[in-house]
Tab-separated table of C-alpha atoms in Angstrom:
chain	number	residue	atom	x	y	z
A	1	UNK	CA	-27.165	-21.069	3.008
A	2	UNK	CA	-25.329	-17.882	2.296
A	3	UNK	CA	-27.229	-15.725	-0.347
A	4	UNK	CA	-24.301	-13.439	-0.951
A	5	UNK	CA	-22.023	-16.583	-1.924
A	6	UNK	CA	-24.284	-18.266	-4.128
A	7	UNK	CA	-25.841	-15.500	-6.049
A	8	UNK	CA	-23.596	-14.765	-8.649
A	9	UNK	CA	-24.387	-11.516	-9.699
A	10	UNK	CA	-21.479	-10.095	-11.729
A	11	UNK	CA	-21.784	-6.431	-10.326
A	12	UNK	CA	-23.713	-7.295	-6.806
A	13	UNK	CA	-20.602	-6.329	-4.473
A	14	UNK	CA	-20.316	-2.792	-5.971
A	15	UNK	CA	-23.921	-2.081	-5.226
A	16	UNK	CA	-24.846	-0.285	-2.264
A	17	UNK	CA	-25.518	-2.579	1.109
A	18	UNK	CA	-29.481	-2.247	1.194
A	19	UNK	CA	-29.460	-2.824	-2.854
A	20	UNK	CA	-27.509	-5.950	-2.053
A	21	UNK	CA	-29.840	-6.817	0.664
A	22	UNK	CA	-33.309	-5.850	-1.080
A	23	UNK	CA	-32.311	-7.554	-4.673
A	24	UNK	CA	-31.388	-10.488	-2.160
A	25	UNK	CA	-34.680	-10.785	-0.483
A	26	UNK	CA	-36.491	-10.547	-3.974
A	27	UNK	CA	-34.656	-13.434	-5.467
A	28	UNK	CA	-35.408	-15.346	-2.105
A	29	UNK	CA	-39.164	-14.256	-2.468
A	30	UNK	CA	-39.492	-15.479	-6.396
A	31	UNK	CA	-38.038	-18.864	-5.465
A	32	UNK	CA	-39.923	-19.678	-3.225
A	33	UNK	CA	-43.220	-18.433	-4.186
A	34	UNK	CA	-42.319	-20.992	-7.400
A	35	UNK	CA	-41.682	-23.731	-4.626
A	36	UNK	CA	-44.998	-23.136	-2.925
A	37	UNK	CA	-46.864	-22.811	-6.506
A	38	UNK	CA	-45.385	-26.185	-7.040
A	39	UNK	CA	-46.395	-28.245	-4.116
A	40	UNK	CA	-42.839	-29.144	-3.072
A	41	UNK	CA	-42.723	-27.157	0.366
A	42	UNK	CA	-43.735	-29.882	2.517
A	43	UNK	CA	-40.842	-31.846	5.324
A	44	UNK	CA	-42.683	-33.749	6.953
A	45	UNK	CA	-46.271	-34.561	6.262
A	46	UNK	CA	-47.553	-35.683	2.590
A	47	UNK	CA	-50.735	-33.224	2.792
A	48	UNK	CA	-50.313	-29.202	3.907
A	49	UNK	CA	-53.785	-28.220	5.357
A	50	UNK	CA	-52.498	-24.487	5.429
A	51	UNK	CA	-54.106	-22.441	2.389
A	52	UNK	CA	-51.454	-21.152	-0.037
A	53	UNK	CA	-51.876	-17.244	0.582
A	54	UNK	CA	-50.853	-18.178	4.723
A	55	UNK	CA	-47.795	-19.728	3.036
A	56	UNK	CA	-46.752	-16.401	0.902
A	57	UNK	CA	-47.275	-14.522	4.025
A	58	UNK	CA	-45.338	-16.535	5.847
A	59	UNK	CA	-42.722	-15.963	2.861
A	60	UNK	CA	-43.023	-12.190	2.341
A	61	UNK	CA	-42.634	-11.320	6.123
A	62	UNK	CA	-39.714	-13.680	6.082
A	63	UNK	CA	-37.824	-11.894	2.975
A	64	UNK	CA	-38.798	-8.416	4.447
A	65	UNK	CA	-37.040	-9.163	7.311
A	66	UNK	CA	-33.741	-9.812	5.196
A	67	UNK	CA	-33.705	-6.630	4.519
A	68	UNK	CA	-32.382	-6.234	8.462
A	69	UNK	CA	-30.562	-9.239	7.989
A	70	UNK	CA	-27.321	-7.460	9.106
A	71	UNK	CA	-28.974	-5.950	12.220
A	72	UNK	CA	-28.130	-8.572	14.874
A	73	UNK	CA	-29.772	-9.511	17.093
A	74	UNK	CA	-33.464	-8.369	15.644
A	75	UNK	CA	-33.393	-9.892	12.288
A	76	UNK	CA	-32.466	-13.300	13.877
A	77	UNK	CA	-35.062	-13.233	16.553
A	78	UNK	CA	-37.818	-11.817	14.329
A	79	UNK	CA	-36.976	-14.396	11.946
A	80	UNK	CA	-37.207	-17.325	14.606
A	81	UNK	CA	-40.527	-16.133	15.397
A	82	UNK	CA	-41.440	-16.593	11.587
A	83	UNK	CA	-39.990	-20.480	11.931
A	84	UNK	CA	-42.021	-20.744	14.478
A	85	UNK	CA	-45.355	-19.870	13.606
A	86	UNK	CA	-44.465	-22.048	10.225
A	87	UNK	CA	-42.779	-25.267	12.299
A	88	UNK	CA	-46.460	-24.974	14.541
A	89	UNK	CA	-48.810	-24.695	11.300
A	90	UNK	CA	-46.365	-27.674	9.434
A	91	UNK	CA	-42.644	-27.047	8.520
A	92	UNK	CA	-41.795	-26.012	4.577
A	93	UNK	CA	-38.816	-25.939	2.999
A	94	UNK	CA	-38.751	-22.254	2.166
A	95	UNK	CA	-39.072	-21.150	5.431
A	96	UNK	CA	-36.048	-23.357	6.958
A	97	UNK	CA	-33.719	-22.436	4.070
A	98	UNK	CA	-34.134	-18.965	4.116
A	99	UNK	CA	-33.795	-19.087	7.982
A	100	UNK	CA	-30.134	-20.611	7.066
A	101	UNK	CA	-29.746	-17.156	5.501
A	102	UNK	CA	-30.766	-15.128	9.185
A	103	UNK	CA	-28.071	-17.486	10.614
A	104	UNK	CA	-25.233	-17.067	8.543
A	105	UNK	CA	-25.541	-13.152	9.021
A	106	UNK	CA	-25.804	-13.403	12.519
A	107	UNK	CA	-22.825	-14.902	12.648
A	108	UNK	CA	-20.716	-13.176	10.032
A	109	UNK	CA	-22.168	-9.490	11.011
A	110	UNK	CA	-22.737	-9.984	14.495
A	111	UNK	CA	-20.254	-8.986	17.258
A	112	UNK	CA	-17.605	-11.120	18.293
A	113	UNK	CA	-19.456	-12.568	20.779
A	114	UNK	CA	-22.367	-13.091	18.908
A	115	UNK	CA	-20.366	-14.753	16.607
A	116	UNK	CA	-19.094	-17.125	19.444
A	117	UNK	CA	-22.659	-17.387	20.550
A	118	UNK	CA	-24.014	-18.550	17.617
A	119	UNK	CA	-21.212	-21.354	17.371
A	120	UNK	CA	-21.990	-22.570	20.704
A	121	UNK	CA	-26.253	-22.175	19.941
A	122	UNK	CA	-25.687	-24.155	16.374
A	123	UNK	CA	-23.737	-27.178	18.730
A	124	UNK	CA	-25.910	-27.292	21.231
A	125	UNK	CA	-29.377	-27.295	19.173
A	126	UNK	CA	-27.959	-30.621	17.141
A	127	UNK	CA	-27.232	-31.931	21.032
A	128	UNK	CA	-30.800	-30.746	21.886
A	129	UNK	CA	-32.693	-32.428	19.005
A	130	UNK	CA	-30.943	-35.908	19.169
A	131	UNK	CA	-31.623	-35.429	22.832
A	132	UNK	CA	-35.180	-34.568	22.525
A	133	UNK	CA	-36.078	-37.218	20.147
A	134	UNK	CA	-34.224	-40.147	21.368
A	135	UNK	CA	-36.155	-39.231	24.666
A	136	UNK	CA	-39.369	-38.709	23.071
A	137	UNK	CA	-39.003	-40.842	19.622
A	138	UNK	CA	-39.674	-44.316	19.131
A	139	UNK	CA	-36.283	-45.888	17.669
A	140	UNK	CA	-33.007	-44.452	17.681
A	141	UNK	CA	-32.640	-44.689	13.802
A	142	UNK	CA	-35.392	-41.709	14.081
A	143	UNK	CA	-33.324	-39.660	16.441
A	144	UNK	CA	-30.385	-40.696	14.128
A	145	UNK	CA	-32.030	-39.350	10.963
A	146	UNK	CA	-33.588	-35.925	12.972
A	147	UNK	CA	-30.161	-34.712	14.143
A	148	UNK	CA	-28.975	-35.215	10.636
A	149	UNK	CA	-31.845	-33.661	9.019
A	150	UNK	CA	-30.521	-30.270	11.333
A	151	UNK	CA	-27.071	-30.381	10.309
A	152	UNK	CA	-27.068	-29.114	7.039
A	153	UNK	CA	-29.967	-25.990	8.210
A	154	UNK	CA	-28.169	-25.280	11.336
A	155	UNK	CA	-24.427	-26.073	11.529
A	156	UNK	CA	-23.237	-25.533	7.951
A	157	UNK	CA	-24.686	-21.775	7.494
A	158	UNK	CA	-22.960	-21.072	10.778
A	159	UNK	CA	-19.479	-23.067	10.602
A	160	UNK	CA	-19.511	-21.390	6.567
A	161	UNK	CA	-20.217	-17.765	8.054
A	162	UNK	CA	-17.423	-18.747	11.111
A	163	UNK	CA	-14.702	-19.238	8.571
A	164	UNK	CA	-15.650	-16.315	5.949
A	165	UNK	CA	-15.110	-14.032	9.019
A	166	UNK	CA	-11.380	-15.397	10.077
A	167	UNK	CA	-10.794	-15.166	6.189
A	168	UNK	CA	-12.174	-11.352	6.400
A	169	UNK	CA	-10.266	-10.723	9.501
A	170	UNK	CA	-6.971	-12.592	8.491
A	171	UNK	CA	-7.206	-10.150	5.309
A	172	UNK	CA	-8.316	-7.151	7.167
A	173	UNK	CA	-5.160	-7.710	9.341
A	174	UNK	CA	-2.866	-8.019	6.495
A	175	UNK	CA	-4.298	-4.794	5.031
A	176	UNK	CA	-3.538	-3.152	8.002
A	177	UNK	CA	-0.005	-4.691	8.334
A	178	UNK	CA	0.584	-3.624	4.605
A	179	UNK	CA	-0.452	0.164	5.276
A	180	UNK	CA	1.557	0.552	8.349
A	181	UNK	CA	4.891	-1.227	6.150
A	182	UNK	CA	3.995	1.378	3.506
A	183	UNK	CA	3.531	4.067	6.387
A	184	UNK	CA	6.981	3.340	7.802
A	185	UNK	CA	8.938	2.697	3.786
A	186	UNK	CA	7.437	6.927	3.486
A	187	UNK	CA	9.018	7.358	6.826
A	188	UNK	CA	12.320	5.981	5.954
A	189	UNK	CA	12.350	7.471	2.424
A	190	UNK	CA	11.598	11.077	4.207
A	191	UNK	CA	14.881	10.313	6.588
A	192	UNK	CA	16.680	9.941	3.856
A	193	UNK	CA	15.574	12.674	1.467
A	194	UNK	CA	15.963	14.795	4.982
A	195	UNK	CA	19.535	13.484	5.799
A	196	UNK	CA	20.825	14.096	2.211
A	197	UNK	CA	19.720	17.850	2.126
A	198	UNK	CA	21.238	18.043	5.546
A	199	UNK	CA	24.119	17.210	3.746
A	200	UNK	CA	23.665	19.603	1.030
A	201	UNK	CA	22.925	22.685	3.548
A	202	UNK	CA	26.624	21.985	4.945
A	203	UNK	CA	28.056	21.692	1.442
A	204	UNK	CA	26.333	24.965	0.962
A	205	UNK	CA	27.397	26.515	4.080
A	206	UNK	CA	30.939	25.744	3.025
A	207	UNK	CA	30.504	27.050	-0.666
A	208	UNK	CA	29.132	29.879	0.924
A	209	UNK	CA	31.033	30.696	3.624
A	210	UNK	CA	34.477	31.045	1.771
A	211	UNK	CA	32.862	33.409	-1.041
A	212	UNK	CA	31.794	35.862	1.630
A	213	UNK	CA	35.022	35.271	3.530
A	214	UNK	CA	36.829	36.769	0.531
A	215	UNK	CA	34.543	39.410	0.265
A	216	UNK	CA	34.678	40.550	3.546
A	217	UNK	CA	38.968	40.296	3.266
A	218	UNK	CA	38.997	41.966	-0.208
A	219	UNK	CA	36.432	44.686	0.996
A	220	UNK	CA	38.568	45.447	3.746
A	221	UNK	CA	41.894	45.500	1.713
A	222	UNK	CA	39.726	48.239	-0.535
A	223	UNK	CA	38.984	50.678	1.965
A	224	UNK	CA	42.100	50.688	3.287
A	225	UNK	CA	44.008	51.503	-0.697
A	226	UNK	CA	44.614	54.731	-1.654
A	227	UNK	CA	45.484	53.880	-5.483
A	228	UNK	CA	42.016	53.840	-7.219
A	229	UNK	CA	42.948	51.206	-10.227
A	230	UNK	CA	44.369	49.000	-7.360
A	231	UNK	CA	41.181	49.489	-5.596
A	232	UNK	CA	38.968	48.918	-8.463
A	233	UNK	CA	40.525	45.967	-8.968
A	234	UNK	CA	39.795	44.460	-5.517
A	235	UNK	CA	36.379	45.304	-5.961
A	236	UNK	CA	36.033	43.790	-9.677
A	237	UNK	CA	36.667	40.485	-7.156
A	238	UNK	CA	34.712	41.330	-4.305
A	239	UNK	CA	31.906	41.381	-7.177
A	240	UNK	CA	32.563	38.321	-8.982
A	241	UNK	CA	32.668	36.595	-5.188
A	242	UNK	CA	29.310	38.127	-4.649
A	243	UNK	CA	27.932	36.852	-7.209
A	244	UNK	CA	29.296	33.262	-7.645
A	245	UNK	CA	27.910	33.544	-4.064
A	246	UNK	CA	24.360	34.368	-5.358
A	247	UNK	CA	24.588	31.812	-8.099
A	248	UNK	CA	25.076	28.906	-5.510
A	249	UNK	CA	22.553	29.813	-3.204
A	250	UNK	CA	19.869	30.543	-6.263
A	251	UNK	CA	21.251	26.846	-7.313
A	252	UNK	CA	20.306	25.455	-4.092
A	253	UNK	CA	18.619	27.547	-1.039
A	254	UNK	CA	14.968	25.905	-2.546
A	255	UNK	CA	15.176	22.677	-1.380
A	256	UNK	CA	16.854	22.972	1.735
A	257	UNK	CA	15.484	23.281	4.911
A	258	UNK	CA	16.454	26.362	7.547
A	259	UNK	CA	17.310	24.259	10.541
A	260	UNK	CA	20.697	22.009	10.604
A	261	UNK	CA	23.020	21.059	12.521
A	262	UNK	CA	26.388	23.140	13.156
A	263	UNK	CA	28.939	20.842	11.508
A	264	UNK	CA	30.944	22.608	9.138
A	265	UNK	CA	33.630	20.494	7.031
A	266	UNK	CA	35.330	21.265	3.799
A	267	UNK	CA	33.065	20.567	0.757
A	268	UNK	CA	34.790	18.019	-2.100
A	269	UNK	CA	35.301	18.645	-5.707
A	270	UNK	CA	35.992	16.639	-8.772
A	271	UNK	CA	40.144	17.747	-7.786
A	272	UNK	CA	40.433	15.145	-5.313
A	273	UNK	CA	37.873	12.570	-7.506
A	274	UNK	CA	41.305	10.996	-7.385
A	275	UNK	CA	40.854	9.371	-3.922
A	276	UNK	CA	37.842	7.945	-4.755
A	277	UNK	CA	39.256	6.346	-7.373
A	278	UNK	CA	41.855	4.816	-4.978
A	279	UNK	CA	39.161	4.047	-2.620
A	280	UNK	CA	37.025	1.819	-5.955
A	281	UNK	CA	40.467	0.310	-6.076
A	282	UNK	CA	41.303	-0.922	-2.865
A	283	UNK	CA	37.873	-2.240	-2.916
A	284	UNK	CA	38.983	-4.920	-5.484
A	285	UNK	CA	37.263	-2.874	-8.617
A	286	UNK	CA	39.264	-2.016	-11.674
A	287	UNK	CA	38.483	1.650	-12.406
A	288	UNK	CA	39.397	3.276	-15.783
A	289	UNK	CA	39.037	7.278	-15.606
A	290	UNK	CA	38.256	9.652	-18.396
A	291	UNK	CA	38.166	13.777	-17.512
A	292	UNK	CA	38.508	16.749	-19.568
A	293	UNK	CA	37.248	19.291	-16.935
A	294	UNK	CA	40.903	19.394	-15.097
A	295	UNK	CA	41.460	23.218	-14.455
A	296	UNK	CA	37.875	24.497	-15.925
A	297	UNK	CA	36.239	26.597	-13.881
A	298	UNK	CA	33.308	24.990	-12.372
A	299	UNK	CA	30.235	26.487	-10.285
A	300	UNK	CA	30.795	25.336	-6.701
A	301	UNK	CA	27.505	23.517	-6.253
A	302	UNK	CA	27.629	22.203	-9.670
A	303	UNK	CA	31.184	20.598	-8.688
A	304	UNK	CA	30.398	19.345	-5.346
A	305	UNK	CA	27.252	17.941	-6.940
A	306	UNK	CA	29.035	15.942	-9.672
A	307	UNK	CA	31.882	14.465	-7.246
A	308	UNK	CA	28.685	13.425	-4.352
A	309	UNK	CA	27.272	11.951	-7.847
A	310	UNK	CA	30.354	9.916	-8.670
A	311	UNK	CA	31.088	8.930	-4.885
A	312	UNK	CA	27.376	8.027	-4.727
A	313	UNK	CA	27.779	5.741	-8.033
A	314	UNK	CA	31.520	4.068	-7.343
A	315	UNK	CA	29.990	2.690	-3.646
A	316	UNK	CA	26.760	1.156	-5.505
A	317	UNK	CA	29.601	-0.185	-8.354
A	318	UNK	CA	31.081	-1.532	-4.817
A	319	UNK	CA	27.988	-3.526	-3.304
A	320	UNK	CA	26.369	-4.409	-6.936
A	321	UNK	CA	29.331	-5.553	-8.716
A	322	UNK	CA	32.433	-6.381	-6.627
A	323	UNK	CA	35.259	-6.758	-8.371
A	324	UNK	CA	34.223	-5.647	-11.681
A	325	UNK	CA	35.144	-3.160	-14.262
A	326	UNK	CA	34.308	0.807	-14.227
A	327	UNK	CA	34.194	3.877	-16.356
A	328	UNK	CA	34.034	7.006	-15.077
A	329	UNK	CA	33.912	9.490	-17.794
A	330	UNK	CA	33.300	13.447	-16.721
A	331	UNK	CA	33.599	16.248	-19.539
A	332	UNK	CA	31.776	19.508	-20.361
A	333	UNK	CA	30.137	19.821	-23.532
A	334	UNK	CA	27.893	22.846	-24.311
A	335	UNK	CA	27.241	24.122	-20.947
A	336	UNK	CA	26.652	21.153	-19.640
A	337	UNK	CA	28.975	19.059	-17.303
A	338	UNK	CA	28.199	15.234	-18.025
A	339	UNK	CA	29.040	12.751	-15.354
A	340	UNK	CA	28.999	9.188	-16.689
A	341	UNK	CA	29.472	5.881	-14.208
A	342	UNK	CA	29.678	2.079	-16.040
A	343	UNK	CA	29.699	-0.792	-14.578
A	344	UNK	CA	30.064	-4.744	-16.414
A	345	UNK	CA	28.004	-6.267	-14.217
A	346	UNK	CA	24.185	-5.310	-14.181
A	347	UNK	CA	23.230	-4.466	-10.783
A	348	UNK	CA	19.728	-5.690	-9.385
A	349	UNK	CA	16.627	-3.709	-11.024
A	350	UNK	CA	13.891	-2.145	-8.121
A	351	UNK	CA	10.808	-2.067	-10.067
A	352	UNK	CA	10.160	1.196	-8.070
A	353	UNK	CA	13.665	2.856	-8.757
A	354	UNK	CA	13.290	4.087	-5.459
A	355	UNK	CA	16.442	2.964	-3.667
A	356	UNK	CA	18.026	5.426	-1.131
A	357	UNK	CA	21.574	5.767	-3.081
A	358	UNK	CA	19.108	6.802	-6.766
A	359	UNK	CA	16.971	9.309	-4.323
A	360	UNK	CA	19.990	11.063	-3.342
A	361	UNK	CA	21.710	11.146	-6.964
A	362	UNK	CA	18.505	12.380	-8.086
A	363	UNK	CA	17.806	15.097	-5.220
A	364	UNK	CA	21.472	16.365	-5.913
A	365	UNK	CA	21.547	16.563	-9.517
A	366	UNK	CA	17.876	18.582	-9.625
A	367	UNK	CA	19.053	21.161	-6.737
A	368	UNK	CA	21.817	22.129	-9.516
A	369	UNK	CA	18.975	22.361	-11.814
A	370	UNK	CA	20.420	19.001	-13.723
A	371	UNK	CA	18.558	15.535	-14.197
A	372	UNK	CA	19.838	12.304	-13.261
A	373	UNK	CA	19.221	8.791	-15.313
A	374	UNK	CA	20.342	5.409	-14.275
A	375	UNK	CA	19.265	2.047	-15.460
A	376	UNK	CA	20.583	-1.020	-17.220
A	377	UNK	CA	23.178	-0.449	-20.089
A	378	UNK	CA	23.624	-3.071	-22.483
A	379	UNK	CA	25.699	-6.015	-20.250
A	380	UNK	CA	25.905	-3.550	-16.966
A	381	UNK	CA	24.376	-0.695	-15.568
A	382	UNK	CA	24.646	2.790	-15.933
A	383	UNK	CA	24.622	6.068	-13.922
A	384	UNK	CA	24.063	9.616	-16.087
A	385	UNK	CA	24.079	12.897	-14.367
A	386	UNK	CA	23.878	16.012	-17.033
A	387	UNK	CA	24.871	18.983	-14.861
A	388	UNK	CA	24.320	23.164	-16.362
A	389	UNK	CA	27.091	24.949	-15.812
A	390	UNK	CA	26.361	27.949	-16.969
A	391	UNK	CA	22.853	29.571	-16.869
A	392	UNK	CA	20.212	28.073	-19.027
């Protein structure tokens, strides 16, 4: 039988292997050194002629060896030359039991093909004995009652090891399934995070591009003026360009990568948040809008931010809760530009919040130096961007 199974030793496993292995072989030597002391060793004759100290040699080479029990092949043939020497002086019960042991890690440790070997060995020696002593035995009832006497010392420790090892593998393969799903879930959540700030560098381009556009036309205009206040005046806005143009980039440059593509389109702001509205609409939602930020003057990244933020939470309001009820409400209060998306109908939770739509919200509202929260809201869900608009 299999001593790591049926030694239930609350703290065994953490132990290091030859712990394991040496507290294995000393439980194996007490037993049956109190089996021997007992008299109860004997299988087959009523009398053992062998003096007890052969017998606890016999034992303590036997339970040394376990101590290589998960070398294979050497344990298992050192071991069979123990049997031996105790099946030729008269078998004992120690000795065949613990041998059970040798077998069962031969088979679970072993290679593959020892594994397979030992299968095929534990068959054929049940085959072999029946054989042997219907050919050499007197009455089939004794060859009958040998090959069942070999069953439980040869075939169970094997066909028990067999099927821990296709449990082991089985889990050893899920492991490795699970790792490579987790491996390619980073992946994905990298594509996004990657395809989002790709986004963001071409918002930023755009934001960008148009402040030192101006600049470069109002600079030009300058040098070419010959009345000072007029010129001073072009250059009071060539400033403020310069730095709005500063502020976005300090806003944003961070988390963006160098490389991206060449695409260059027209960045949206909360002015048009009217077509998404329309959009929510046509999509069978009924949309009610609240805005007090009409006309204020609004950092460029901050307002592209909040309107990718809105957009973002109207198509979630869209898959999650089709034909529903929303409130957007936007508004500035104390530097700070709050964008607020509720829907009626509670959208499912992710335990790990990590959905792609939430990643992006979140990525966009901290490149503006803002923080995003959304979560369940009383009977629905809600979305909560708080966006600085002026320097903190």
């Amino acid at each position: 039988m299999c001593w790591d199974d049926r030694v239930h030793v609350p703290r065994l496993r953490s132990l290091p292997v030859w712990q394991q292995d040496a507290l294995i072989a000393l439980v194996t030597w007490v037993a049956g050194a109190l089996v021997y002391t007992a008299g109860i060793h004997r299988l087959l004759t009523s009398h053992d002629h062998a003096p007890l100290w052969v017998r606890l040699l016999e034992l303590t080479a036997l339970c040394g060896l376990e101590l290589l029990r998960r070398r294979v092949p050497w344990a298992l043939l050192l071991a069979t030359a123990v049997l031996a020497v105790d099946i030729w002086i008269s078998p004992s019960l120690p000795v065949v039991v613990i041998f059970t042991d040798f077998l069962y890690a031969a088979t679970l440790y072993g290679s593959r093909r020892m594994s397979r070997v030992m299968i095929g060995v534990a068959a054929f020696s049940v085959v072999g004995v029946l054989s042997a002593v219907l050919l050499l035995g007197q009455e089939w009832r004794t060859a009958v009652l040998a090959a069942v006497s070999v069953l439980p010392f040869v075939l169970t420790p094997v066909w028990w090891a067999a099927n821990v090892r296709q449990q082991r593998d089985i889990a050893e393969t899920e492991r490795a399934n699970a790792g490579q799903l987790a491996k390619i879930a980073e992946l994905d959540r990298k594509a996004a995070v990657a395809a989002e700030r790709g986004r963001m560098a071409r918002d930023l381009h755009d934001v960008i591009a148009g402040h030192l556009s101006a600049i470069a036309i109002q600079s030009e205009a300058a040098l070419s003026m010959p009345d000072a206040k007029v010129a001073r005046a072009v250059l009071e806005s060539v400033r403020e360009n310069s730095v709005s143009a500063l502020e976005e980039m300090r806003a944003m440059i961070g988390l963006l990568k160098a490389e991206g593509d060449a695409e260059t389109t027209a960045p949206a702001r909360l002015a048009e948040l009217s077509k998404l509205v329309e959009s929510a609409r046509a999509s069978g939602l009924e949309v009610r809008v609240e805005s007090t930020v009409e006309g204020l003057p609004l950092p460029a990244a901050v307002d592209l931010t909040a309107y990718r933020i809105t957009q973002e939470a109207l198509t979630n309001a869209v898959k999650h809760a089709p034909g529903g009820r929303v409130a957007v409400d936007i508004r500035v209060r104390e530097g700070v530009l709050a964008v607020e998306v509720r829907n009626d109908v509670r959208r499912p939770h992710r335990a790990d919040g990590a959905g792609t739509g939430l990643l992006n919200m979140r990525e966009r509202a901290a490149a503006v130096g803002g923080e995003l929260t959304a979560g369940p809201a009383g009977e629905g869900w809600l979305v909560r961007a708080e966006l600085p608009v002026s320097p903190r």
